[in-house]
């Protein structure tokens, strides 16, 4: 049986770096992105690197597209590795779009791929250090809402639980990524029964189109970089190396965990507090 890998957000940044690393580990690699030109270029660049790379153009907030992706994966073979790196950051959308792309679409993708999971299947989702850096006191109520992102009325319930800052894109991003960490914890219990695993990675400031954009537009980023013990932004290939480890058999006892890959930024902030 052929082994299938899926990388979302494969057209840019961390997803592109993950696609490059995963191409040597599976027979078929589905490269997913809503940017058609970028994902086609990535598939062309990876030709001859091992896996047969197939571009799959989709907006992951579209439930039908996600169902098609699961069907394509099933048709190609046994699902082995999934790296879900598609996402948007605070300066890239409204609070509503951020929650839909970063949390609701993640939950829908995990739900659609669940029936394909079998012994050895491993999934990595991308959260963020934003979900580690300071949450407000409404956390308990908000987390209960975050735990059901596919419920009718989810966005309204989120606004009610988080309160007046809920519609701030930065706040929505942090809560969406907190929701991803919690999704991974819950899903690990379900997937474990099939011998499958799921983890999240929380990146710090990473040199990608998204990371550079946030750095340029958010004044706090320079201060955060200054206190980061490694004194620099991370590289996409440094995140891809961790993702590759987590989907490999070397990580066969790691599941339900969030791995912080931030150059020590959160540790430095916690120590200063
Ligand atoms: N770069 C950073 O500093 C940083 C920090 C923390 C977390 N992250 C997270 O890491 C992940 C990867 O980020 P990146 O820096 O590579 O970003 P990026 O913007 O460079 O790449 C993201 C890719 O996702 C695709 N995408 C966005 N929305 C989509 C959708 N609805 N459907 C399908 N594809 C979609 C984009 O077209 C793009 O190709 C994201 O989840 C991001 O939130 C990044």
PDB file of C-alpha atoms and ligand atoms in Angstrom:
ATOM      1  CA  UNK A   1       0.000   0.000   0.000  1.00  0.00           C
ATOM      2  CA  UNK A   2       1.324   3.435  -0.869  1.00  0.00           C
ATOM      3  CA  UNK A   3       1.950   5.943   1.952  1.00  0.00           C
ATOM      4  CA  UNK A   4       0.300   9.346   1.607  1.00  0.00           C
ATOM      5  CA  UNK A   5       1.365  12.646   3.158  1.00  0.00           C
ATOM      6  CA  UNK A   6      -0.567  15.907   3.285  1.00  0.00           C
ATOM      7  CA  UNK A   7       0.919  19.370   3.838  1.00  0.00           C
ATOM      8  CA  UNK A   8      -1.432  22.350   4.059  1.00  0.00           C
ATOM      9  CA  UNK A   9      -0.157  25.871   3.550  1.00  0.00           C
ATOM     10  CA  UNK A  10       2.420  24.236   1.279  1.00  0.00           C
ATOM     11  CA  UNK A  11       2.646  27.299  -0.963  1.00  0.00           C
ATOM     12  CA  UNK A  12       4.626  29.437   1.474  1.00  0.00           C
ATOM     13  CA  UNK A  13       6.788  29.683   4.566  1.00  0.00           C
ATOM     14  CA  UNK A  14       6.716  26.843   7.066  1.00  0.00           C
ATOM     15  CA  UNK A  15       4.360  24.671   4.976  1.00  0.00           C
ATOM     16  CA  UNK A  16       6.681  24.929   1.966  1.00  0.00           C
ATOM     17  CA  UNK A  17       9.671  23.907   4.114  1.00  0.00           C
ATOM     18  CA  UNK A  18       7.672  20.997   5.576  1.00  0.00           C
ATOM     19  CA  UNK A  19       6.706  19.825   2.088  1.00  0.00           C
ATOM     20  CA  UNK A  20      10.363  19.765   1.094  1.00  0.00           C
ATOM     21  CA  UNK A  21      11.291  17.633   4.127  1.00  0.00           C
ATOM     22  CA  UNK A  22       8.299  15.277   3.847  1.00  0.00           C
ATOM     23  CA  UNK A  23       8.760  14.602   0.145  1.00  0.00           C
ATOM     24  CA  UNK A  24      11.422  12.012   0.909  1.00  0.00           C
ATOM     25  CA  UNK A  25       9.278  10.119   3.425  1.00  0.00           C
ATOM     26  CA  UNK A  26       6.044   9.151   1.603  1.00  0.00           C
ATOM     27  CA  UNK A  27       5.004   7.867  -1.819  1.00  0.00           C
ATOM     28  CA  UNK A  28       2.402  10.543  -2.586  1.00  0.00           C
ATOM     29  CA  UNK A  29       2.413  14.058  -1.140  1.00  0.00           C
ATOM     30  CA  UNK A  30      -0.701  16.225  -1.427  1.00  0.00           C
ATOM     31  CA  UNK A  31       0.291  19.897  -1.348  1.00  0.00           C
ATOM     32  CA  UNK A  32      -2.680  21.998  -0.225  1.00  0.00           C
ATOM     33  CA  UNK A  33      -3.044  25.768  -0.458  1.00  0.00           C
ATOM     34  CA  UNK A  34      -5.551  28.362  -1.638  1.00  0.00           C
ATOM     35  CA  UNK A  35      -2.770  30.105  -3.575  1.00  0.00           C
ATOM     36  CA  UNK A  36      -2.871  28.139  -6.833  1.00  0.00           C
ATOM     37  CA  UNK A  37       0.272  29.585  -8.410  1.00  0.00           C
ATOM     38  CA  UNK A  38       2.321  29.067  -5.240  1.00  0.00           C
ATOM     39  CA  UNK A  39       1.250  25.472  -4.690  1.00  0.00           C
ATOM     40  CA  UNK A  40       1.792  24.557  -8.350  1.00  0.00           C
ATOM     41  CA  UNK A  41       5.278  26.057  -8.191  1.00  0.00           C
ATOM     42  CA  UNK A  42       6.042  24.102  -5.002  1.00  0.00           C
ATOM     43  CA  UNK A  43       4.885  20.839  -6.613  1.00  0.00           C
ATOM     44  CA  UNK A  44       7.074  21.531  -9.666  1.00  0.00           C
ATOM     45  CA  UNK A  45      10.072  22.361  -7.462  1.00  0.00           C
ATOM     46  CA  UNK A  46       9.705  19.066  -5.596  1.00  0.00           C
ATOM     47  CA  UNK A  47       9.530  16.892  -8.716  1.00  0.00           C
ATOM     48  CA  UNK A  48      12.098  14.099  -8.442  1.00  0.00           C
ATOM     49  CA  UNK A  49      12.551  14.530  -4.660  1.00  0.00           C
ATOM     50  CA  UNK A  50      10.913  11.181  -3.838  1.00  0.00           C
ATOM     51  CA  UNK A  51       7.148  11.452  -3.474  1.00  0.00           C
ATOM     52  CA  UNK A  52       4.791  12.100  -6.360  1.00  0.00           C
ATOM     53  CA  UNK A  53       3.695  15.631  -5.431  1.00  0.00           C
ATOM     54  CA  UNK A  54       0.129  16.631  -6.285  1.00  0.00           C
ATOM     55  CA  UNK A  55      -1.039  20.216  -5.867  1.00  0.00           C
ATOM     56  CA  UNK A  56      -4.494  20.471  -4.285  1.00  0.00           C
ATOM     57  CA  UNK A  57      -5.949  23.973  -4.492  1.00  0.00           C
ATOM     58  CA  UNK A  58      -8.473  24.568  -1.712  1.00  0.00           C
ATOM     59  CA  UNK A  59      -9.687  27.079   0.818  1.00  0.00           C
ATOM     60  CA  UNK A  60      -9.739  24.960   3.968  1.00  0.00           C
ATOM     61  CA  UNK A  61     -12.680  26.921   5.351  1.00  0.00           C
ATOM     62  CA  UNK A  62     -14.742  25.203   2.643  1.00  0.00           C
ATOM     63  CA  UNK A  63     -16.076  21.979   4.156  1.00  0.00           C
ATOM     64  CA  UNK A  64     -16.691  20.400   0.746  1.00  0.00           C
ATOM     65  CA  UNK A  65     -13.083  21.024  -0.291  1.00  0.00           C
ATOM     66  CA  UNK A  66     -11.866  19.399   2.923  1.00  0.00           C
ATOM     67  CA  UNK A  67     -14.078  16.356   2.233  1.00  0.00           C
ATOM     68  CA  UNK A  68     -12.608  16.177  -1.303  1.00  0.00           C
ATOM     69  CA  UNK A  69      -9.108  16.287   0.176  1.00  0.00           C
ATOM     70  CA  UNK A  70      -9.890  13.358   2.474  1.00  0.00           C
ATOM     71  CA  UNK A  71     -11.341  11.426  -0.482  1.00  0.00           C
ATOM     72  CA  UNK A  72      -8.234  12.135  -2.597  1.00  0.00           C
ATOM     73  CA  UNK A  73      -5.988  10.936   0.209  1.00  0.00           C
ATOM     74  CA  UNK A  74      -8.008   7.734   0.638  1.00  0.00           C
ATOM     75  CA  UNK A  75      -7.852   7.077  -3.116  1.00  0.00           C
ATOM     76  CA  UNK A  76      -4.041   7.439  -3.133  1.00  0.00           C
ATOM     77  CA  UNK A  77      -3.189   5.048  -0.283  1.00  0.00           C
ATOM     78  CA  UNK A  78      -2.693   4.872   3.499  1.00  0.00           C
ATOM     79  CA  UNK A  79      -2.541   8.199   5.296  1.00  0.00           C
ATOM     80  CA  UNK A  80       0.870   8.388   6.983  1.00  0.00           C
ATOM     81  CA  UNK A  81       1.683  12.045   7.761  1.00  0.00           C
ATOM     82  CA  UNK A  82      -0.230  15.301   7.912  1.00  0.00           C
ATOM     83  CA  UNK A  83       1.331  18.702   8.529  1.00  0.00           C
ATOM     84  CA  UNK A  84      -1.343  21.365   8.787  1.00  0.00           C
ATOM     85  CA  UNK A  85       0.491  24.683   8.419  1.00  0.00           C
ATOM     86  CA  UNK A  86      -2.152  26.764   6.578  1.00  0.00           C
ATOM     87  CA  UNK A  87      -3.140  29.750   8.643  1.00  0.00           C
ATOM     88  CA  UNK A  88      -3.412  33.516   8.850  1.00  0.00           C
ATOM     89  CA  UNK A  89      -2.027  35.964  11.415  1.00  0.00           C
ATOM     90  CA  UNK A  90      -3.510  39.007  13.196  1.00  0.00           C
ATOM     91  CA  UNK A  91      -2.706  41.507  10.404  1.00  0.00           C
ATOM     92  CA  UNK A  92      -4.098  39.223   7.672  1.00  0.00           C
ATOM     93  CA  UNK A  93      -7.821  39.116   8.436  1.00  0.00           C
ATOM     94  CA  UNK A  94     -10.753  40.110  10.591  1.00  0.00           C
ATOM     95  CA  UNK A  95     -11.256  38.406  13.970  1.00  0.00           C
ATOM     96  CA  UNK A  96     -13.960  36.295  12.332  1.00  0.00           C
ATOM     97  CA  UNK A  97     -11.781  35.103   9.429  1.00  0.00           C
ATOM     98  CA  UNK A  98      -8.907  34.376  11.820  1.00  0.00           C
ATOM     99  CA  UNK A  99     -11.102  32.091  13.945  1.00  0.00           C
ATOM    100  CA  UNK A 100     -12.564  30.427  10.855  1.00  0.00           C
ATOM    101  CA  UNK A 101      -9.195  29.711   9.199  1.00  0.00           C
ATOM    102  CA  UNK A 102      -7.022  29.022  12.234  1.00  0.00           C
ATOM    103  CA  UNK A 103      -9.435  27.095  14.452  1.00  0.00           C
ATOM    104  CA  UNK A 104     -12.689  26.081  12.727  1.00  0.00           C
ATOM    105  CA  UNK A 105     -10.934  24.845   9.553  1.00  0.00           C
ATOM    106  CA  UNK A 106      -8.372  22.967  11.680  1.00  0.00           C
ATOM    107  CA  UNK A 107     -11.166  21.176  13.540  1.00  0.00           C
ATOM    108  CA  UNK A 108     -12.919  20.348  10.273  1.00  0.00           C
ATOM    109  CA  UNK A 109      -9.716  19.001   8.713  1.00  0.00           C
ATOM    110  CA  UNK A 110      -8.986  16.803  11.726  1.00  0.00           C
ATOM    111  CA  UNK A 111     -12.572  15.533  11.688  1.00  0.00           C
ATOM    112  CA  UNK A 112     -12.419  14.719   7.957  1.00  0.00           C
ATOM    113  CA  UNK A 113      -9.105  12.871   8.255  1.00  0.00           C
ATOM    114  CA  UNK A 114     -10.031  10.944  11.434  1.00  0.00           C
ATOM    115  CA  UNK A 115     -11.571   7.962   9.552  1.00  0.00           C
ATOM    116  CA  UNK A 116      -8.342   7.605   7.531  1.00  0.00           C
ATOM    117  CA  UNK A 117      -6.112   7.370  10.602  1.00  0.00           C
ATOM    118  CA  UNK A 118      -4.534   4.012  11.280  1.00  0.00           C
ATOM    119  CA  UNK A 119      -1.493   2.607  13.092  1.00  0.00           C
ATOM    120  CA  UNK A 120       1.422   4.914  12.321  1.00  0.00           C
ATOM    121  CA  UNK A 121      -0.613   7.888  11.110  1.00  0.00           C
ATOM    122  CA  UNK A 122       0.709  11.127  12.620  1.00  0.00           C
ATOM    123  CA  UNK A 123      -0.700  14.655  12.404  1.00  0.00           C
ATOM    124  CA  UNK A 124       0.967  17.962  13.285  1.00  0.00           C
ATOM    125  CA  UNK A 125      -1.046  21.186  13.566  1.00  0.00           C
ATOM    126  CA  UNK A 126       0.451  24.653  13.906  1.00  0.00           C
ATOM    127  CA  UNK A 127      -0.543  26.731  16.927  1.00  0.00           C
ATOM    128  CA  UNK A 128       1.522  29.729  18.079  1.00  0.00           C
ATOM    129  CA  UNK A 129       3.503  31.136  20.988  1.00  0.00           C
ATOM    130  CA  UNK A 130       0.680  33.705  21.113  1.00  0.00           C
ATOM    131  CA  UNK A 131      -1.375  31.013  22.845  1.00  0.00           C
ATOM    132  CA  UNK A 132       1.300  30.786  25.576  1.00  0.00           C
ATOM    133  CA  UNK A 133       1.743  34.500  26.169  1.00  0.00           C
ATOM    134  CA  UNK A 134      -0.878  35.792  28.565  1.00  0.00           C
ATOM    135  CA  UNK A 135      -4.559  34.991  28.404  1.00  0.00           C
ATOM    136  CA  UNK A 136      -7.202  36.958  30.268  1.00  0.00           C
ATOM    137  CA  UNK A 137      -9.292  35.836  33.266  1.00  0.00           C
ATOM    138  CA  UNK A 138     -12.202  34.700  31.107  1.00  0.00           C
ATOM    139  CA  UNK A 139     -10.012  31.762  30.103  1.00  0.00           C
ATOM    140  CA  UNK A 140     -12.104  28.992  31.634  1.00  0.00           C
ATOM    141  CA  UNK A 141     -15.352  30.084  29.996  1.00  0.00           C
ATOM    142  CA  UNK A 142     -13.578  30.800  26.705  1.00  0.00           C
ATOM    143  CA  UNK A 143     -11.820  27.441  26.658  1.00  0.00           C
ATOM    144  CA  UNK A 144     -15.131  25.630  27.090  1.00  0.00           C
ATOM    145  CA  UNK A 145     -16.396  27.454  23.990  1.00  0.00           C
ATOM    146  CA  UNK A 146     -13.159  26.831  22.066  1.00  0.00           C
ATOM    147  CA  UNK A 147     -13.584  23.121  22.648  1.00  0.00           C
ATOM    148  CA  UNK A 148     -16.575  23.002  20.286  1.00  0.00           C
ATOM    149  CA  UNK A 149     -15.554  25.090  17.262  1.00  0.00           C
ATOM    150  CA  UNK A 150     -17.856  23.209  14.877  1.00  0.00           C
ATOM    151  CA  UNK A 151     -20.968  24.027  16.942  1.00  0.00           C
ATOM    152  CA  UNK A 152     -23.672  26.254  15.465  1.00  0.00           C
ATOM    153  CA  UNK A 153     -23.241  29.755  16.874  1.00  0.00           C
ATOM    154  CA  UNK A 154     -19.565  29.182  17.780  1.00  0.00           C
ATOM    155  CA  UNK A 155     -18.458  32.724  16.872  1.00  0.00           C
ATOM    156  CA  UNK A 156     -21.239  34.331  18.928  1.00  0.00           C
ATOM    157  CA  UNK A 157     -20.437  32.081  21.899  1.00  0.00           C
ATOM    158  CA  UNK A 158     -16.738  33.001  21.558  1.00  0.00           C
ATOM    159  CA  UNK A 159     -17.595  36.741  21.666  1.00  0.00           C
ATOM    160  CA  UNK A 160     -19.785  36.272  24.739  1.00  0.00           C
ATOM    161  CA  UNK A 161     -17.109  34.275  26.599  1.00  0.00           C
ATOM    162  CA  UNK A 162     -14.082  36.453  25.757  1.00  0.00           C
ATOM    163  CA  UNK A 163     -15.838  39.799  26.180  1.00  0.00           C
ATOM    164  CA  UNK A 164     -15.022  43.207  24.782  1.00  0.00           C
ATOM    165  CA  UNK A 165     -11.588  42.326  23.332  1.00  0.00           C
ATOM    166  CA  UNK A 166     -12.984  39.352  21.376  1.00  0.00           C
ATOM    167  CA  UNK A 167     -13.143  41.274  18.080  1.00  0.00           C
ATOM    168  CA  UNK A 168      -9.522  42.381  18.256  1.00  0.00           C
ATOM    169  CA  UNK A 169      -7.629  40.318  15.611  1.00  0.00           C
ATOM    170  CA  UNK A 170      -4.652  39.726  17.921  1.00  0.00           C
ATOM    171  CA  UNK A 171      -6.935  38.419  20.660  1.00  0.00           C
ATOM    172  CA  UNK A 172      -8.815  36.224  18.181  1.00  0.00           C
ATOM    173  CA  UNK A 173      -5.510  34.812  16.902  1.00  0.00           C
ATOM    174  CA  UNK A 174      -4.301  33.901  20.400  1.00  0.00           C
ATOM    175  CA  UNK A 175      -7.606  32.222  21.262  1.00  0.00           C
ATOM    176  CA  UNK A 176      -7.779  30.412  17.920  1.00  0.00           C
ATOM    177  CA  UNK A 177      -4.313  28.985  18.471  1.00  0.00           C
ATOM    178  CA  UNK A 178      -5.186  28.070  22.073  1.00  0.00           C
ATOM    179  CA  UNK A 179      -8.139  26.235  20.542  1.00  0.00           C
ATOM    180  CA  UNK A 180      -5.750  24.338  18.243  1.00  0.00           C
ATOM    181  CA  UNK A 181      -3.644  23.201  21.227  1.00  0.00           C
ATOM    182  CA  UNK A 182      -6.783  21.972  22.984  1.00  0.00           C
ATOM    183  CA  UNK A 183      -8.085  20.305  19.805  1.00  0.00           C
ATOM    184  CA  UNK A 184      -4.856  18.316  19.618  1.00  0.00           C
ATOM    185  CA  UNK A 185      -5.184  17.217  23.250  1.00  0.00           C
ATOM    186  CA  UNK A 186      -8.730  15.949  22.703  1.00  0.00           C
ATOM    187  CA  UNK A 187      -8.002  14.338  19.360  1.00  0.00           C
ATOM    188  CA  UNK A 188      -5.003  12.444  20.753  1.00  0.00           C
ATOM    189  CA  UNK A 189      -7.436  10.447  22.892  1.00  0.00           C
ATOM    190  CA  UNK A 190      -9.568   9.496  19.885  1.00  0.00           C
ATOM    191  CA  UNK A 191      -6.668   8.780  17.518  1.00  0.00           C
ATOM    192  CA  UNK A 192      -4.766   6.793  20.141  1.00  0.00           C
ATOM    193  CA  UNK A 193      -7.374   4.053  19.883  1.00  0.00           C
ATOM    194  CA  UNK A 194      -6.326   3.560  16.247  1.00  0.00           C
ATOM    195  CA  UNK A 195      -2.592   3.718  17.066  1.00  0.00           C
ATOM    196  CA  UNK A 196      -2.394   7.182  15.494  1.00  0.00           C
ATOM    197  CA  UNK A 197      -0.897  10.377  16.957  1.00  0.00           C
ATOM    198  CA  UNK A 198      -1.425  14.135  16.828  1.00  0.00           C
ATOM    199  CA  UNK A 199       0.670  17.026  18.196  1.00  0.00           C
ATOM    200  CA  UNK A 200       0.882  20.773  17.782  1.00  0.00           C
ATOM    201  CA  UNK A 201       3.867  23.039  17.290  1.00  0.00           C
ATOM    202  CA  UNK A 202       3.781  26.589  18.662  1.00  0.00           C
ATOM    203  CA  UNK A 203       6.275  28.677  16.685  1.00  0.00           C
ATOM    204  CA  UNK A 204       7.749  31.929  17.920  1.00  0.00           C
ATOM    205  CA  UNK A 205       8.779  34.622  15.429  1.00  0.00           C
ATOM    206  CA  UNK A 206       9.698  32.837  12.208  1.00  0.00           C
ATOM    207  CA  UNK A 207      11.201  34.347   9.026  1.00  0.00           C
ATOM    208  CA  UNK A 208       8.365  33.708   6.567  1.00  0.00           C
ATOM    209  CA  UNK A 209       6.117  36.083   4.622  1.00  0.00           C
ATOM    210  CA  UNK A 210       3.719  35.956   7.604  1.00  0.00           C
ATOM    211  CA  UNK A 211       6.423  36.403  10.223  1.00  0.00           C
ATOM    212  CA  UNK A 212       8.031  39.327   8.415  1.00  0.00           C
ATOM    213  CA  UNK A 213       4.657  41.010   7.973  1.00  0.00           C
ATOM    214  CA  UNK A 214       3.847  40.765  11.690  1.00  0.00           C
ATOM    215  CA  UNK A 215       7.339  41.959  12.598  1.00  0.00           C
ATOM    216  CA  UNK A 216       6.992  45.032  10.388  1.00  0.00           C
ATOM    217  CA  UNK A 217       3.457  45.931  11.469  1.00  0.00           C
ATOM    218  CA  UNK A 218       3.514  45.129  15.195  1.00  0.00           C
ATOM    219  CA  UNK A 219       5.880  47.314  17.276  1.00  0.00           C
ATOM    220  CA  UNK A 220       5.936  44.788  20.157  1.00  0.00           C
ATOM    221  CA  UNK A 221       7.720  42.248  17.960  1.00  0.00           C
ATOM    222  CA  UNK A 222      11.077  44.051  18.130  1.00  0.00           C
ATOM    223  CA  UNK A 223      10.894  44.053  21.947  1.00  0.00           C
ATOM    224  CA  UNK A 224      10.066  40.355  21.905  1.00  0.00           C
ATOM    225  CA  UNK A 225      12.996  39.631  19.606  1.00  0.00           C
ATOM    226  CA  UNK A 226      15.290  41.600  21.939  1.00  0.00           C
ATOM    227  CA  UNK A 227      14.396  39.404  24.934  1.00  0.00           C
ATOM    228  CA  UNK A 228      14.478  36.128  22.976  1.00  0.00           C
ATOM    229  CA  UNK A 229      17.463  34.152  24.346  1.00  0.00           C
ATOM    230  CA  UNK A 230      18.608  33.137  20.843  1.00  0.00           C
ATOM    231  CA  UNK A 231      18.354  36.827  19.728  1.00  0.00           C
ATOM    232  CA  UNK A 232      16.946  36.100  16.274  1.00  0.00           C
ATOM    233  CA  UNK A 233      13.876  34.972  14.406  1.00  0.00           C
ATOM    234  CA  UNK A 234      13.577  31.273  13.604  1.00  0.00           C
ATOM    235  CA  UNK A 235      13.832  29.816  10.118  1.00  0.00           C
ATOM    236  CA  UNK A 236      11.104  27.811   8.372  1.00  0.00           C
ATOM    237  CA  UNK A 237      13.443  24.827   8.035  1.00  0.00           C
ATOM    238  CA  UNK A 238      13.932  24.790  11.824  1.00  0.00           C
ATOM    239  CA  UNK A 239      10.173  24.349  12.235  1.00  0.00           C
ATOM    240  CA  UNK A 240      10.034  21.769   9.459  1.00  0.00           C
ATOM    241  CA  UNK A 241      12.721  19.707  11.227  1.00  0.00           C
ATOM    242  CA  UNK A 242      10.542  19.510  14.361  1.00  0.00           C
ATOM    243  CA  UNK A 243       7.444  18.669  12.290  1.00  0.00           C
ATOM    244  CA  UNK A 244       9.365  15.945  10.455  1.00  0.00           C
ATOM    245  CA  UNK A 245      10.460  14.441  13.786  1.00  0.00           C
ATOM    246  CA  UNK A 246       6.904  14.521  15.167  1.00  0.00           C
ATOM    247  CA  UNK A 247       5.426  12.655  12.180  1.00  0.00           C
ATOM    248  CA  UNK A 248       8.273  10.125  12.151  1.00  0.00           C
ATOM    249  CA  UNK A 249       8.422   6.829  14.049  1.00  0.00           C
ATOM    250  CA  UNK A 250      11.166   8.393  16.199  1.00  0.00           C
ATOM    251  CA  UNK A 251       8.312  10.238  17.954  1.00  0.00           C
ATOM    252  CA  UNK A 252       6.197   7.093  18.330  1.00  0.00           C
ATOM    253  CA  UNK A 253       5.354   7.822  22.012  1.00  0.00           C
ATOM    254  CA  UNK A 254       4.653  11.559  21.550  1.00  0.00           C
ATOM    255  CA  UNK A 255       1.013  12.538  21.216  1.00  0.00           C
ATOM    256  CA  UNK A 256      -1.360  15.167  22.558  1.00  0.00           C
ATOM    257  CA  UNK A 257       1.606  17.478  23.168  1.00  0.00           C
ATOM    258  CA  UNK A 258       2.319  21.054  22.166  1.00  0.00           C
ATOM    259  CA  UNK A 259       5.961  21.718  21.298  1.00  0.00           C
ATOM    260  CA  UNK A 260       7.079  25.319  21.750  1.00  0.00           C
ATOM    261  CA  UNK A 261       9.695  26.282  19.131  1.00  0.00           C
ATOM    262  CA  UNK A 262      10.344  29.941  19.905  1.00  0.00           C
ATOM    263  CA  UNK A 263      14.067  30.426  20.585  1.00  0.00           C
ATOM    264  CA  UNK A 264      13.192  30.669  24.278  1.00  0.00           C
ATOM    265  CA  UNK A 265      10.954  33.778  23.952  1.00  0.00           C
ATOM    266  CA  UNK A 266       8.152  32.523  26.222  1.00  0.00           C
ATOM    267  CA  UNK A 267      10.622  31.354  28.872  1.00  0.00           C
ATOM    268  CA  UNK A 268      12.229  34.804  28.862  1.00  0.00           C
ATOM    269  CA  UNK A 269       8.865  36.584  29.192  1.00  0.00           C
ATOM    270  CA  UNK A 270       7.784  34.259  32.027  1.00  0.00           C
ATOM    271  CA  UNK A 271      11.087  34.869  33.853  1.00  0.00           C
ATOM    272  CA  UNK A 272      10.727  38.647  33.528  1.00  0.00           C
ATOM    273  CA  UNK A 273       7.230  38.453  35.016  1.00  0.00           C
TER     274      UNK A 273
HETATM  275  N1  LIG B   1       5.708  32.858  10.850  1.00  0.00           N
HETATM  276  C1  LIG B   1       5.525  33.014  12.140  1.00  0.00           C
HETATM  277  O1  LIG B   1       6.181  33.859  12.781  1.00  0.00           O
HETATM  278  C2  LIG B   1       4.505  32.178  12.879  1.00  0.00           C
HETATM  279  C3  LIG B   1       4.413  32.324  14.267  1.00  0.00           C
HETATM  280  C4  LIG B   1       3.484  31.573  14.975  1.00  0.00           C
HETATM  281  C5  LIG B   1       2.669  30.690  14.320  1.00  0.00           C
HETATM  282  N2  LIG B   1       2.753  30.548  12.960  1.00  0.00           N
HETATM  283  C6  LIG B   1       1.839  29.608  12.320  1.00  0.00           C
HETATM  284  O2  LIG B   1       2.545  28.743  11.461  1.00  0.00           O
HETATM  285  C7  LIG B   1       1.731  28.406  10.330  1.00  0.00           C
HETATM  286  C8  LIG B   1       2.497  28.691   9.040  1.00  0.00           C
HETATM  287  O3  LIG B   1       2.780  30.079   8.985  1.00  0.00           O
HETATM  288  P1  LIG B   1       3.754  30.725   7.884  1.00  0.00           P
HETATM  289  O4  LIG B   1       4.586  31.690   8.593  1.00  0.00           O
HETATM  290  O5  LIG B   1       4.356  29.679   7.052  1.00  0.00           O
HETATM  291  O6  LIG B   1       2.667  31.559   7.038  1.00  0.00           O
HETATM  292  P2  LIG B   1       2.665  31.951   5.458  1.00  0.00           P
HETATM  293  O7  LIG B   1       1.710  33.092   5.351  1.00  0.00           O
HETATM  294  O8  LIG B   1       4.039  32.137   4.957  1.00  0.00           O
HETATM  295  O9  LIG B   1       2.032  30.659   4.770  1.00  0.00           O
HETATM  296  C9  LIG B   1       0.716  30.252   5.069  1.00  0.00           C
HETATM  297  C10 LIG B   1       0.120  29.562   3.853  1.00  0.00           C
HETATM  298  O10 LIG B   1      -1.209  29.164   4.211  1.00  0.00           O
HETATM  299  C11 LIG B   1      -2.065  29.412   3.094  1.00  0.00           C
HETATM  300  N3  LIG B   1      -3.442  29.602   3.571  1.00  0.00           N
HETATM  301  C12 LIG B   1      -3.911  30.614   4.322  1.00  0.00           C
HETATM  302  N4  LIG B   1      -5.224  30.468   4.516  1.00  0.00           N
HETATM  303  C13 LIG B   1      -5.595  29.332   3.889  1.00  0.00           C
HETATM  304  C14 LIG B   1      -6.831  28.657   3.701  1.00  0.00           C
HETATM  305  N5  LIG B   1      -7.973  29.151   4.226  1.00  0.00           N
HETATM  306  N6  LIG B   1      -6.862  27.521   2.983  1.00  0.00           N
HETATM  307  C15 LIG B   1      -5.723  27.025   2.426  1.00  0.00           C
HETATM  308  N7  LIG B   1      -4.524  27.628   2.547  1.00  0.00           N
HETATM  309  C16 LIG B   1      -4.463  28.766   3.266  1.00  0.00           C
HETATM  310  C17 LIG B   1      -1.497  30.676   2.457  1.00  0.00           C
HETATM  311  O11 LIG B   1      -1.930  30.819   1.112  1.00  0.00           O
HETATM  312  C18 LIG B   1       0.005  30.465   2.621  1.00  0.00           C
HETATM  313  O12 LIG B   1       0.560  29.825   1.482  1.00  0.00           O
HETATM  314  C19 LIG B   1       0.448  29.213  10.491  1.00  0.00           C
HETATM  315  O13 LIG B   1      -0.557  28.398  11.068  1.00  0.00           O
HETATM  316  C20 LIG B   1       0.833  30.319  11.427  1.00  0.00           C
HETATM  317  O14 LIG B   1      -0.255  30.829  12.170  1.00  0.00           O
HETATM  318  C21 LIG B   1       3.660  31.266  12.234  1.00  0.00           C
END
